[in-house]
Amino acid sequence: MLVKDPVYLQLNKQLRDRLRGMAGQSGARFLTERQISAEFGVSRATANKALSNLVAEGLLEFRKGLGTFLRKPALDYDLQALVSFTGKARAAGKEPSTRLLQFKIQDAASIRGEVLKHLGDPPDGSLCFIQRLRLADGQPVILERRYVLGRFCPGLSAEDLLGSLYDLWTERYTLPIAGAEQTIQAVNLRAKEAQLLEAPCGSAAFLVISTGYLQPRQPLWWEQTLYRGDAYEFHNFLGPVRPAAPATGALRP
Amino acid sequence: MLVKDPVYLQLNKQLRDRLRGMAGQSGARFLTERQISAEFGVSRATANKALSNLVAEGLLEFRKGLGTFLRKPALDYDLQALVSFTGKARAAGKEPSTRLLQFKIQDAASIRGEVLKHLGDPPDGSLCFIQRLRLADGQPVILERRYVLGRFCPGLSAEDLLGSLYDLWTERYTLPIAGAEQTIQAVNLRAKEAQLLEAPCGSAAFLVISTGYLQPRQPLWWEQTLYRGDAYEFHNFLGPVRPAAPATGALRP
DNA sequence: TATAGCCGGTGGCTAAGCCACTAGTCAACC
DNA sequence: GGTTGACTAGTGGCTTAGCCACCGGCTATA
């Protein structure tokens, strides 16, 4: 971009950053027009224009004579909150825990084609299979079955798998997770799955088939994960111009 | 409403009306700030604020040195594909059809509070209840139960409900649909629902609870809709920087 | 103690003006 | 004739200065 953005758009970005820092503080007071005017060195009119756009987007709310305030809990742009069960459970005020059911290194040759199709044949031919049960306040919520490319988890041990895999990769391996593709289906739990999730056999669940990426074209894992239907729900917003947050899963209230 | 709305909000409404009259003329020129300032008797700053909000909503586009222009409705077609079953079915190569199960006008007083909470109490107190079965190639896929604000569907007849409601509003009423909020749950079908959807009793389904909006804060409908789990799935992409595509539903292959 | 009124701060809005940018015109030049 | 370049009118971007209506807390009064 050769030409600089107009001031009010730059301001908009900065205010949005500021807003993100205040995420969750629903109803809290935001900066006033006059504060912004002074702090950023722009006119009140420009400050108002930038604020006004944020109001139009539903992030803020004007209250005449009082100030501008955060509307609903600011949208979570944090990927961790989107993909990490640990984070989501804590956000819902529940204590997350994990029961490791299975953990083994397999040769790619012994894996059925569907898995490899999503991961691309790994050159070293090793894949890591992880089956975990995720619990919130002791209640089973998620049955996770995941294949991970072996070369991205050297020296992985069973103890490492008791917490957030998201944290594991971003912190220990310092491999930033770029995103995940999900296909969400509604299925009836089979006997074995129901038993593990401590739910009635045949009860409804989400089956989330998902590929996780390190970089846009570098797959890291492929998973087939069951979410108890009575404990989980997804939220989504369809619209042309909303600050399009992707669909987010959350523990049902 | 005891207090009058701020001028820029009133202006916003009037401009929106004007915009509606120009629907379809993509790329056409809209009023300039100075024209609005003269015609409506407001200051240029106020005119700009009202325009700016419409720009933020994606309806208009600023071009420095030229004027404000209608945006191309490319995104609009996207939205149609997202909310319209008719569109999705055709995209999957199946022939959509509709069986109208129920259609009645009700008084708001007779509606349980949950519905009104999402729609806001309509001043004229009339609500339209629509129950439809949507089929793809003759197979029932969706059981739709929807409440619509009566004042946005004057003269609605049963015949109107056999096609796409999305088309109905955008074309016949020329009321642009701005978006929809969705909560997606996994549930077991009850006997009556299963019978209508021609699925086994207790089989898994999506329950999508959704509020549709005309403008960011103007609800149009609230629906509680069942999707056969074996016929439908949702796709989603989680990531920090994505092409702004929300989760989309699609007929299962 | 309770109330009426003041006062500082807020967003709403106007006015007047300058800037950078765009497109069209039109005269001057090759 | 065709091209170039200056000029001009009109546009959104942005600032400054100022007044208004509104809100809530403080204060002085009854």
Coordinates of C-alpha atoms (C1' of nucleotides) in Angstrom, one line a residue:
Chain A
M1 CA 0.0 0.0 0.0
L2 CA 1.7 3.2 -1.2
V3 CA -0.7 5.6 0.3
K4 CA -1.2 5.8 4.1
D5 CA -4.6 4.9 5.5
P6 CA -6.8 7.8 6.6
V7 CA -6.2 8.8 10.2
Y8 CA -9.5 7.5 11.5
L9 CA -8.8 4.0 10.2
Q10 CA -5.3 3.9 11.8
L11 CA -7.0 5.1 15.0
N12 CA -9.6 2.5 14.6
K13 CA -6.9 -0.2 14.5
Q14 CA -5.2 1.1 17.6
L15 CA -8.5 1.3 19.5
R16 CA -9.3 -2.2 18.5
D17 CA -6.0 -3.4 20.0
R18 CA -6.8 -1.5 23.1
L19 CA -10.2 -3.1 23.2
R20 CA -8.7 -6.5 22.9
G21 CA -6.6 -5.9 26.0
M22 CA -9.8 -5.2 27.9
A23 CA -11.5 -8.3 26.6
G24 CA -14.0 -9.7 29.0
Q25 CA -14.5 -6.6 31.0
S26 CA -18.1 -6.3 29.8
G27 CA -19.7 -3.0 30.7
A28 CA -16.4 -1.4 31.6
R29 CA -15.8 2.1 30.6
F30 CA -13.7 2.8 27.5
L31 CA -11.7 5.9 26.6
T32 CA -13.7 9.2 26.1
E33 CA -13.6 11.2 23.0
R34 CA -11.6 13.9 24.7
Q35 CA -9.1 11.4 26.1
I36 CA -8.5 9.9 22.7
S37 CA -8.3 13.3 21.2
A38 CA -5.5 14.2 23.6
E39 CA -3.7 10.9 23.8
F40 CA -3.5 10.3 20.1
G41 CA -3.2 13.8 18.9
V42 CA -6.3 13.9 16.8
S43 CA -9.4 16.1 16.8
R44 CA -12.5 15.1 18.7
A45 CA -14.4 14.7 15.5
T46 CA -11.9 12.1 14.3
A47 CA -11.9 10.4 17.6
N48 CA -15.7 10.3 17.5
K49 CA -15.6 8.9 13.9
A50 CA -13.3 6.0 15.0
L51 CA -15.4 5.3 18.0
S52 CA -18.6 5.5 16.0
N53 CA -17.4 2.8 13.7
L54 CA -16.7 0.5 16.7
V55 CA -20.1 1.3 18.0
A56 CA -21.6 0.4 14.6
E57 CA -19.7 -2.9 14.8
G58 CA -21.3 -3.6 18.2
L59 CA -18.1 -3.6 20.1
L60 CA -18.8 -0.4 22.0
E61 CA -21.8 1.5 23.2
F62 CA -22.3 5.3 23.5
R63 CA -24.0 6.6 26.6
K64 CA -24.7 10.3 26.3
G65 CA -23.3 12.2 29.2
L66 CA -21.4 9.3 30.5
G67 CA -18.9 7.9 28.0
T68 CA -18.4 4.9 25.8
F69 CA -18.6 1.4 27.3
L70 CA -17.7 -2.1 26.3
R71 CA -20.6 -4.0 25.0
K72 CA -20.8 -7.8 25.3
P73 CA -17.6 -9.6 26.2
A74 CA -15.3 -8.6 23.5
L75 CA -14.9 -11.2 20.8
D76 CA -12.0 -13.5 21.4
Y77 CA -9.5 -13.3 18.7
D78 CA -7.1 -15.5 20.7
L79 CA -6.6 -18.8 18.9
Q80 CA -5.8 -20.5 22.1
A81 CA -9.2 -19.8 23.4
L82 CA -10.6 -21.3 20.2
V83 CA -8.8 -24.6 20.1
S84 CA -7.7 -25.2 23.6
F85 CA -10.1 -27.1 25.8
T86 CA -8.1 -26.2 28.9
G87 CA -8.6 -22.5 28.1
K88 CA -12.3 -22.9 27.3
A89 CA -13.0 -24.9 30.5
R90 CA -11.3 -22.3 32.7
A91 CA -13.2 -19.6 30.9
A92 CA -16.4 -21.4 31.8
G93 CA -15.3 -21.5 35.5
K94 CA -14.7 -25.2 35.5
E95 CA -11.5 -27.2 36.3
P96 CA -10.2 -29.0 33.3
S97 CA -8.5 -32.4 33.6
T98 CA -7.3 -35.1 31.3
R99 CA -7.3 -38.9 31.3
L100 CA -4.8 -40.4 28.9
L101 CA -6.4 -43.5 27.3
Q102 CA -3.8 -44.4 24.7
F103 CA -0.5 -43.1 23.4
K104 CA 1.6 -44.9 20.8
I105 CA 4.0 -44.3 17.9
Q106 CA 2.9 -46.0 14.8
D107 CA 4.3 -46.5 11.4
A108 CA 2.4 -44.7 8.6
A109 CA 2.1 -48.0 6.7
S110 CA -0.2 -49.4 9.4
I111 CA -2.6 -46.4 9.3
R112 CA -5.6 -46.3 7.1
G113 CA -5.6 -44.0 4.1
E114 CA -8.1 -41.4 5.4
V115 CA -5.6 -40.2 8.0
L116 CA -2.7 -39.9 5.7
K117 CA -4.8 -38.1 3.1
H118 CA -5.2 -35.2 5.5
L119 CA -1.7 -35.2 6.9
G120 CA 0.2 -35.9 3.7
D121 CA 2.6 -38.9 3.8
P122 CA 5.2 -38.1 6.4
P123 CA 8.7 -38.7 5.1
D124 CA 9.9 -40.4 8.2
G125 CA 6.8 -42.5 8.3
S126 CA 6.1 -42.1 12.0
L127 CA 2.8 -41.0 13.4
C128 CA 1.8 -40.5 17.0
F129 CA -1.7 -41.6 18.1
I130 CA -3.2 -40.1 21.1
Q131 CA -6.5 -40.9 22.7
R132 CA -7.5 -38.7 25.6
L133 CA -10.6 -38.0 27.7
R134 CA -11.1 -34.4 28.7
L135 CA -13.1 -33.6 31.8
A136 CA -14.6 -30.5 33.2
D137 CA -15.0 -30.6 37.0
G138 CA -14.6 -34.3 36.7
Q139 CA -17.3 -34.8 34.2
P140 CA -16.2 -36.3 30.8
V141 CA -16.9 -33.9 28.0
I142 CA -14.6 -34.7 25.1
L143 CA -13.2 -37.9 23.7
E144 CA -10.3 -37.0 21.6
R145 CA -8.6 -39.2 19.0
R146 CA -5.7 -37.6 17.3
Y147 CA -2.9 -38.5 15.0
V148 CA 0.1 -36.2 15.1
L149 CA 3.1 -36.1 12.7
G150 CA 5.9 -37.7 14.6
R151 CA 8.6 -35.3 13.5
F152 CA 6.9 -32.4 15.2
C153 CA 6.9 -34.1 18.7
P154 CA 10.3 -35.5 19.4
G155 CA 10.7 -36.9 22.9
L156 CA 7.0 -36.7 23.6
S157 CA 6.1 -38.5 26.8
A158 CA 2.8 -39.5 28.4
E159 CA 3.1 -36.8 31.1
D160 CA 3.2 -34.1 28.4
L161 CA -0.3 -35.2 27.2
L162 CA -2.1 -34.3 30.4
G163 CA -2.4 -30.6 29.7
S164 CA -3.1 -28.4 26.8
L165 CA -1.5 -29.6 23.5
Y166 CA -1.8 -26.1 22.3
D167 CA 0.5 -24.9 25.0
L168 CA 2.8 -27.8 24.4
W169 CA 3.5 -26.8 20.8
T170 CA 3.5 -23.1 21.2
E171 CA 5.7 -23.1 24.3
R172 CA 7.8 -26.2 24.5
Y173 CA 8.3 -26.8 20.8
T174 CA 7.8 -23.1 19.9
L175 CA 5.9 -24.1 16.9
P176 CA 3.1 -21.6 16.4
I177 CA -0.2 -23.2 15.5
A178 CA -1.7 -21.4 12.6
G179 CA -5.2 -22.7 12.6
A180 CA -7.5 -25.7 12.2
E181 CA -10.0 -26.8 9.7
Q182 CA -13.1 -28.4 11.2
T183 CA -16.0 -30.5 9.9
I184 CA -18.7 -30.8 12.5
Q185 CA -21.3 -33.6 12.4
A186 CA -24.1 -34.7 14.7
V187 CA -23.8 -38.4 15.6
N188 CA -25.2 -41.0 18.0
L189 CA -22.7 -42.3 20.5
R190 CA -21.8 -46.0 20.2
A191 CA -21.6 -48.2 23.2
K192 CA -17.9 -47.9 23.8
E193 CA -17.8 -44.2 23.3
A194 CA -20.8 -43.6 25.5
Q195 CA -19.3 -45.6 28.2
L196 CA -16.1 -43.5 28.2
L197 CA -18.0 -40.3 28.1
E198 CA -20.4 -41.6 30.8
A199 CA -23.4 -40.8 28.6
P200 CA -26.3 -42.9 27.6
C201 CA -25.7 -45.1 24.6
G202 CA -27.0 -43.5 21.5
S203 CA -27.2 -40.0 22.9
A204 CA -26.4 -37.2 20.6
A205 CA -22.8 -35.8 20.3
F206 CA -20.7 -33.7 18.0
L207 CA -18.2 -35.4 15.9
V208 CA -15.5 -32.9 15.0
I209 CA -13.1 -34.0 12.3
S210 CA -10.3 -31.5 12.3
T211 CA -6.9 -30.9 10.8
G212 CA -4.5 -28.6 12.6
Y213 CA -1.9 -26.6 10.8
L214 CA 1.4 -25.1 11.8
Q215 CA 1.6 -23.0 8.7
P216 CA -1.2 -22.7 6.2
R217 CA 0.0 -25.7 4.2
Q218 CA 1.8 -27.7 6.9
P219 CA -0.5 -30.1 8.7
L220 CA 0.4 -31.0 12.2
W221 CA -2.4 -33.3 13.4
W222 CA -5.7 -34.9 12.3
E223 CA -8.3 -35.6 14.9
Q224 CA -11.7 -37.2 15.2
T225 CA -13.1 -36.0 18.4
L226 CA -16.4 -36.5 20.1
Y227 CA -18.1 -33.8 22.2
R228 CA -21.0 -34.7 24.5
G229 CA -24.0 -33.0 23.0
D230 CA -25.5 -32.1 26.4
A231 CA -22.2 -30.4 27.5
Y232 CA -21.1 -28.5 24.5
E233 CA -22.4 -26.1 21.9
F234 CA -21.0 -24.0 19.1
H235 CA -21.5 -20.3 18.4
N236 CA -21.3 -18.7 15.1
F237 CA -22.1 -15.4 13.4
L238 CA -23.1 -15.2 9.7
G239 CA -22.7 -11.8 8.2
P240 CA -20.9 -9.8 5.6
V241 CA -19.0 -7.4 7.7
R242 CA -19.0 -8.4 11.3
P243 CA -15.4 -8.6 12.7
A244 CA -15.9 -12.2 11.6
A245 CA -14.9 -14.3 14.5
P246 CA -15.0 -18.0 13.6
A247 CA -17.4 -20.4 15.1
T248 CA -16.4 -21.1 18.7
G249 CA -17.1 -24.0 20.8
A250 CA -18.1 -23.5 24.4
L251 CA -19.2 -25.6 27.4
R252 CA -22.9 -25.4 27.7
P253 CA -24.1 -23.4 30.7
Chain B
M1 CA -39.6 6.1 22.9
L2 CA -39.5 9.2 25.1
V3 CA -36.3 10.7 24.0
K4 CA -35.6 11.4 20.3
D5 CA -32.8 9.5 18.7
P6 CA -29.7 11.4 18.0
V7 CA -29.8 13.2 14.6
Y8 CA -27.1 10.9 13.1
L9 CA -29.2 7.9 13.9
Q10 CA -32.3 9.4 12.3
L11 CA -30.2 10.4 9.4
N12 CA -28.9 6.8 9.2
K13 CA -32.4 5.4 8.9
Q14 CA -33.3 7.8 6.2
L15 CA -30.2 7.1 4.2
R16 CA -30.8 3.4 4.6
D17 CA -34.3 3.9 3.1
R18 CA -32.7 5.8 0.2
L19 CA -30.2 3.0 -0.2
R20 CA -32.9 0.4 -0.3
G21 CA -34.4 2.3 -3.2
M22 CA -31.2 2.0 -5.1
A23 CA -30.8 -1.7 -4.3
G24 CA -28.9 -3.6 -7.0
Q25 CA -27.3 -0.6 -8.6
S26 CA -23.9 -1.8 -7.6
G27 CA -21.2 0.7 -7.9
A28 CA -23.6 3.6 -8.4
R29 CA -22.9 6.9 -6.8
F30 CA -24.6 7.8 -3.6
L31 CA -25.2 11.2 -2.1
T32 CA -22.2 13.3 -1.2
E33 CA -21.6 14.7 2.3
R34 CA -22.3 18.1 1.1
Q35 CA -25.6 17.1 -0.7
I36 CA -26.8 15.4 2.5
S37 CA -25.7 18.4 4.6
A38 CA -27.8 20.7 2.4
E39 CA -30.8 18.4 1.8
F40 CA -31.3 17.2 5.3
G41 CA -30.2 20.4 7.0
V42 CA -27.4 18.9 9.1
S43 CA -23.8 19.7 9.3
R44 CA -21.2 18.0 7.1
A45 CA -19.7 16.3 10.2
T46 CA -23.0 14.7 11.0
A47 CA -23.6 13.7 7.4
N48 CA -20.2 12.1 7.4
K49 CA -20.9 10.2 10.7
A50 CA -24.0 8.7 9.3
L51 CA -22.3 7.8 6.1
S52 CA -19.3 6.4 8.0
N53 CA -21.6 4.0 9.8
L54 CA -23.0 2.7 6.6
V55 CA -19.5 2.3 5.3
A56 CA -18.6 0.3 8.4
E57 CA -21.6 -1.9 7.8
G58 CA -20.3 -2.6 4.3
L59 CA -23.2 -1.0 2.5
L60 CA -21.3 1.9 1.1
E61 CA -17.7 2.7 0.1
F62 CA -15.8 5.9 0.5
R63 CA -13.6 7.1 -2.4
K64 CA -11.6 10.1 -1.6
G65 CA -12.0 12.8 -4.1
L66 CA -14.9 11.1 -5.8
G67 CA -17.8 10.5 -3.4
T68 CA -19.5 7.5 -1.7
F69 CA -20.6 4.5 -3.7
L70 CA -22.8 1.5 -3.4
R71 CA -20.7 -1.5 -2.6
K72 CA -20.8 -4.5 -4.8
P73 CA -23.1 -7.1 -3.4
A74 CA -20.5 -9.9 -3.8
L75 CA -20.7 -10.5 -0.1
D76 CA -24.4 -10.5 -0.2
Y77 CA -24.4 -13.6 -2.4
D78 CA -22.1 -15.1 0.1
L79 CA -24.6 -14.5 2.8
Q80 CA -27.4 -16.0 0.8
A81 CA -25.3 -19.1 0.4
L82 CA -24.9 -19.2 4.1
V83 CA -28.4 -18.8 5.3
S84 CA -30.5 -20.0 2.4
F85 CA -31.3 -23.7 2.3
T86 CA -32.5 -23.3 -1.3
G87 CA -29.1 -22.0 -2.3
K88 CA -27.2 -24.7 -0.4
A89 CA -29.3 -27.5 -1.8
R90 CA -28.8 -26.3 -5.4
A91 CA -25.1 -25.9 -4.7
A92 CA -25.0 -29.6 -3.7
G93 CA -26.8 -30.5 -6.9
K94 CA -30.1 -31.4 -5.2
E95 CA -33.6 -30.1 -5.8
P96 CA -34.9 -28.2 -2.8
S97 CA -38.6 -28.2 -1.9
T98 CA -40.7 -27.1 1.0
R99 CA -43.6 -28.5 2.9
L100 CA -45.4 -25.9 4.9
L101 CA -46.6 -27.4 8.2
Q102 CA -47.9 -24.4 10.1
F103 CA -48.4 -20.7 9.5
K104 CA -50.2 -18.4 11.8
I105 CA -50.1 -14.8 13.2
Q106 CA -50.0 -14.7 16.9
D107 CA -50.1 -12.0 19.6
A108 CA -46.9 -11.4 21.4
A109 CA -48.7 -11.9 24.7
S110 CA -49.3 -15.6 23.9
I111 CA -45.6 -16.3 23.2
R112 CA -43.3 -17.5 25.8
G113 CA -40.6 -15.1 27.0
E114 CA -37.6 -16.8 25.5
V115 CA -38.8 -15.8 22.0
L116 CA -39.5 -12.2 22.9
K117 CA -36.1 -11.9 24.7
H118 CA -34.3 -12.4 21.4
L119 CA -36.7 -10.3 19.2
G120 CA -37.4 -7.5 21.6
D121 CA -41.0 -6.7 22.3
P122 CA -42.5 -5.8 19.0
P123 CA -44.6 -2.6 19.4
D124 CA -47.5 -3.9 17.3
G125 CA -47.4 -7.1 19.2
S126 CA -47.9 -9.4 16.3
L127 CA -45.6 -12.3 15.5
C128 CA -45.6 -14.7 12.7
F129 CA -45.0 -18.4 13.4
I130 CA -43.8 -20.5 10.6
Q131 CA -43.1 -24.2 10.7
R132 CA -41.6 -25.7 7.5
L133 CA -40.1 -28.9 6.4
R134 CA -37.3 -28.5 3.9
L135 CA -36.4 -31.4 1.6
A136 CA -33.6 -32.1 -0.8
D137 CA -34.5 -34.4 -3.6
G138 CA -37.6 -35.3 -1.7
Q139 CA -35.8 -36.3 1.4
P140 CA -36.6 -34.3 4.6
V141 CA -33.5 -32.6 5.9
I142 CA -34.5 -29.6 8.0
L143 CA -37.4 -29.0 10.3
E144 CA -37.7 -25.2 10.7
R145 CA -39.6 -23.4 13.4
R146 CA -39.4 -19.7 13.1
Y147 CA -40.9 -16.6 14.7
V148 CA -40.8 -13.5 12.5
L149 CA -41.7 -9.9 13.5
G150 CA -45.1 -9.2 12.0
R151 CA -44.4 -5.7 11.0
F152 CA -41.7 -6.9 8.6
C153 CA -43.9 -9.2 6.6
P154 CA -47.1 -7.4 5.7
G155 CA -49.4 -9.4 3.5
L156 CA -47.5 -12.6 3.9
S157 CA -49.4 -15.6 2.5
A158 CA -48.8 -19.3 2.7
E159 CA -47.7 -19.5 -0.9
D160 CA -44.8 -17.1 -0.2
L161 CA -43.4 -19.6 2.3
L162 CA -42.7 -22.3 -0.2
G163 CA -39.4 -20.8 -1.4
S164 CA -36.4 -19.1 0.1
L165 CA -37.3 -16.6 2.9
Y166 CA -34.0 -15.0 2.2
D167 CA -35.1 -14.1 -1.3
L168 CA -38.5 -13.1 0.0
W169 CA -37.0 -10.4 2.2
T170 CA -34.3 -9.1 0.1
E171 CA -36.3 -9.1 -3.1
R172 CA -40.0 -8.6 -2.4
Y173 CA -39.6 -6.5 0.8
T174 CA -36.3 -5.1 -0.3
L175 CA -35.1 -5.5 3.3
P176 CA -31.5 -6.5 3.3
I177 CA -30.6 -9.3 5.7
A178 CA -27.5 -8.3 7.7
G179 CA -26.6 -11.6 9.3
A180 CA -27.6 -14.2 11.8
E181 CA -26.4 -15.4 15.2
Q182 CA -26.3 -19.1 15.7
T183 CA -26.0 -21.5 18.6
I184 CA -25.5 -25.1 17.4
Q185 CA -26.3 -28.0 19.7
A186 CA -26.3 -31.8 19.2
V187 CA -29.6 -33.4 20.3
N188 CA -31.6 -36.6 20.0
L189 CA -34.7 -36.4 17.9
R190 CA -38.0 -36.8 19.7
A191 CA -40.7 -39.0 18.3
K192 CA -42.7 -36.3 16.6
E193 CA -39.7 -34.6 15.1
A194 CA -38.2 -37.9 13.9
Q195 CA -41.5 -38.8 12.2
L196 CA -41.5 -35.5 10.3
L197 CA -37.9 -35.8 9.3
E198 CA -38.4 -39.5 8.4
A199 CA -35.5 -40.4 10.6
P200 CA -35.3 -43.0 13.4
C201 CA -36.5 -41.8 16.8
G202 CA -33.6 -40.7 18.9
S203 CA -31.2 -40.3 16.1
A204 CA -28.7 -37.4 16.3
A205 CA -29.5 -34.0 14.9
F206 CA -28.3 -30.4 15.0
L207 CA -30.4 -28.0 16.8
V208 CA -29.6 -24.5 15.5
I209 CA -31.0 -21.7 17.6
S210 CA -30.6 -18.6 15.5
T211 CA -31.5 -14.9 15.5
G212 CA -31.6 -13.2 12.1
Y213 CA -30.9 -9.5 11.8
L214 CA -31.9 -6.8 9.3
Q215 CA -29.5 -4.3 10.6
P216 CA -26.9 -5.0 13.3
R217 CA -29.4 -4.3 16.1
Q218 CA -32.7 -5.0 14.4
P219 CA -33.8 -8.6 14.9
L220 CA -36.1 -10.0 12.2
W221 CA -36.6 -13.6 13.2
W222 CA -35.8 -16.1 15.8
E223 CA -35.7 -19.8 14.9
Q224 CA -35.2 -23.2 16.4
T225 CA -34.4 -25.5 13.6
L226 CA -33.5 -29.2 13.5
Y227 CA -31.1 -30.5 10.9
R228 CA -30.8 -34.3 10.3
G229 CA -27.4 -35.3 11.5
D230 CA -26.9 -37.8 8.7
A231 CA -27.7 -35.2 6.1
Y232 CA -25.9 -32.1 7.3
E233 CA -22.6 -31.0 8.5
F234 CA -20.9 -27.7 9.4
H235 CA -17.5 -26.5 8.2
N236 CA -15.3 -24.0 10.0
F237 CA -11.9 -22.7 10.0
L238 CA -10.2 -21.5 13.2
G239 CA -7.3 -19.1 12.8
P240 CA -5.9 -15.7 13.6
V241 CA -5.8 -14.5 10.1
R242 CA -8.4 -16.0 7.9
P243 CA -10.4 -15.1 4.9
A244 CA -13.4 -13.9 6.8
A245 CA -15.6 -16.9 6.2
P246 CA -17.8 -17.9 9.0
A247 CA -18.8 -21.5 9.7
T248 CA -21.0 -22.8 6.9
G249 CA -23.5 -25.5 6.9
A250 CA -23.7 -27.9 3.9
L251 CA -25.5 -31.0 2.9
R252 CA -23.4 -34.0 3.6
P253 CA -22.1 -35.7 0.5
Chain C
dT1 C1' -32.3 13.6 57.0
dA2 C1' -33.9 14.6 52.7
dT3 C1' -34.1 17.3 48.8
dA4 C1' -33.0 20.9 45.4
dG5 C1' -29.7 22.7 42.8
dC6 C1' -25.0 23.3 41.1
dC7 C1' -21.0 21.7 38.5
dG8 C1' -17.8 19.1 36.0
dG9 C1' -17.5 15.8 32.5
dT10 C1' -19.7 13.4 28.5
dG11 C1' -21.4 12.6 23.8
dG12 C1' -24.3 15.3 20.1
dC13 C1' -23.9 18.8 16.8
dT14 C1' -22.7 23.0 14.2
dA15 C1' -19.8 26.2 11.8
dA16 C1' -15.9 27.5 9.0
dG17 C1' -11.9 26.4 6.9
dC18 C1' -7.8 24.0 4.9
dC19 C1' -5.8 19.8 2.7
dA20 C1' -5.1 15.9 -0.7
dC21 C1' -7.1 13.8 -4.1
dT22 C1' -9.9 13.0 -8.6
dA23 C1' -11.6 13.8 -13.1
dG24 C1' -12.7 16.6 -16.6
dT25 C1' -11.6 20.7 -19.5
dC26 C1' -9.0 23.2 -22.5
dA27 C1' -5.2 25.7 -24.0
dA28 C1' -0.4 25.2 -25.4
dC29 C1' 2.8 22.5 -27.5
dC30 C1' 5.1 19.0 -30.6
Chain D
dG1 C1' -4.0 15.8 -35.2
dG2 C1' -2.4 14.1 -31.0
dT3 C1' -0.3 14.6 -26.7
dT4 C1' 0.9 17.0 -22.7
dG5 C1' 0.2 19.7 -18.8
dA6 C1' -2.0 23.3 -16.0
dC7 C1' -6.2 24.6 -14.2
dT8 C1' -10.6 24.0 -11.9
dA9 C1' -14.6 22.3 -9.5
dG10 C1' -16.0 18.9 -6.5
dT11 C1' -15.0 15.2 -3.2
dG12 C1' -13.8 13.0 1.4
dG13 C1' -10.2 13.7 5.3
dC14 C1' -9.3 16.4 9.1
dT15 C1' -8.8 20.3 12.4
dT16 C1' -10.3 24.0 15.4
dA17 C1' -13.6 26.3 18.3
dG18 C1' -17.7 26.4 20.5
dC19 C1' -22.4 25.5 22.2
dC20 C1' -26.0 22.2 23.7
dA21 C1' -28.4 18.4 26.4
dC22 C1' -27.6 15.1 29.4
dC23 C1' -25.7 12.4 33.5
dG24 C1' -24.1 11.6 38.2
dG25 C1' -22.1 13.0 42.2
dC26 C1' -21.5 16.8 45.4
dT27 C1' -23.1 20.3 48.3
dA28 C1' -25.8 23.5 50.5
dT29 C1' -30.1 24.3 52.0
dA30 C1' -34.8 23.5 54.1

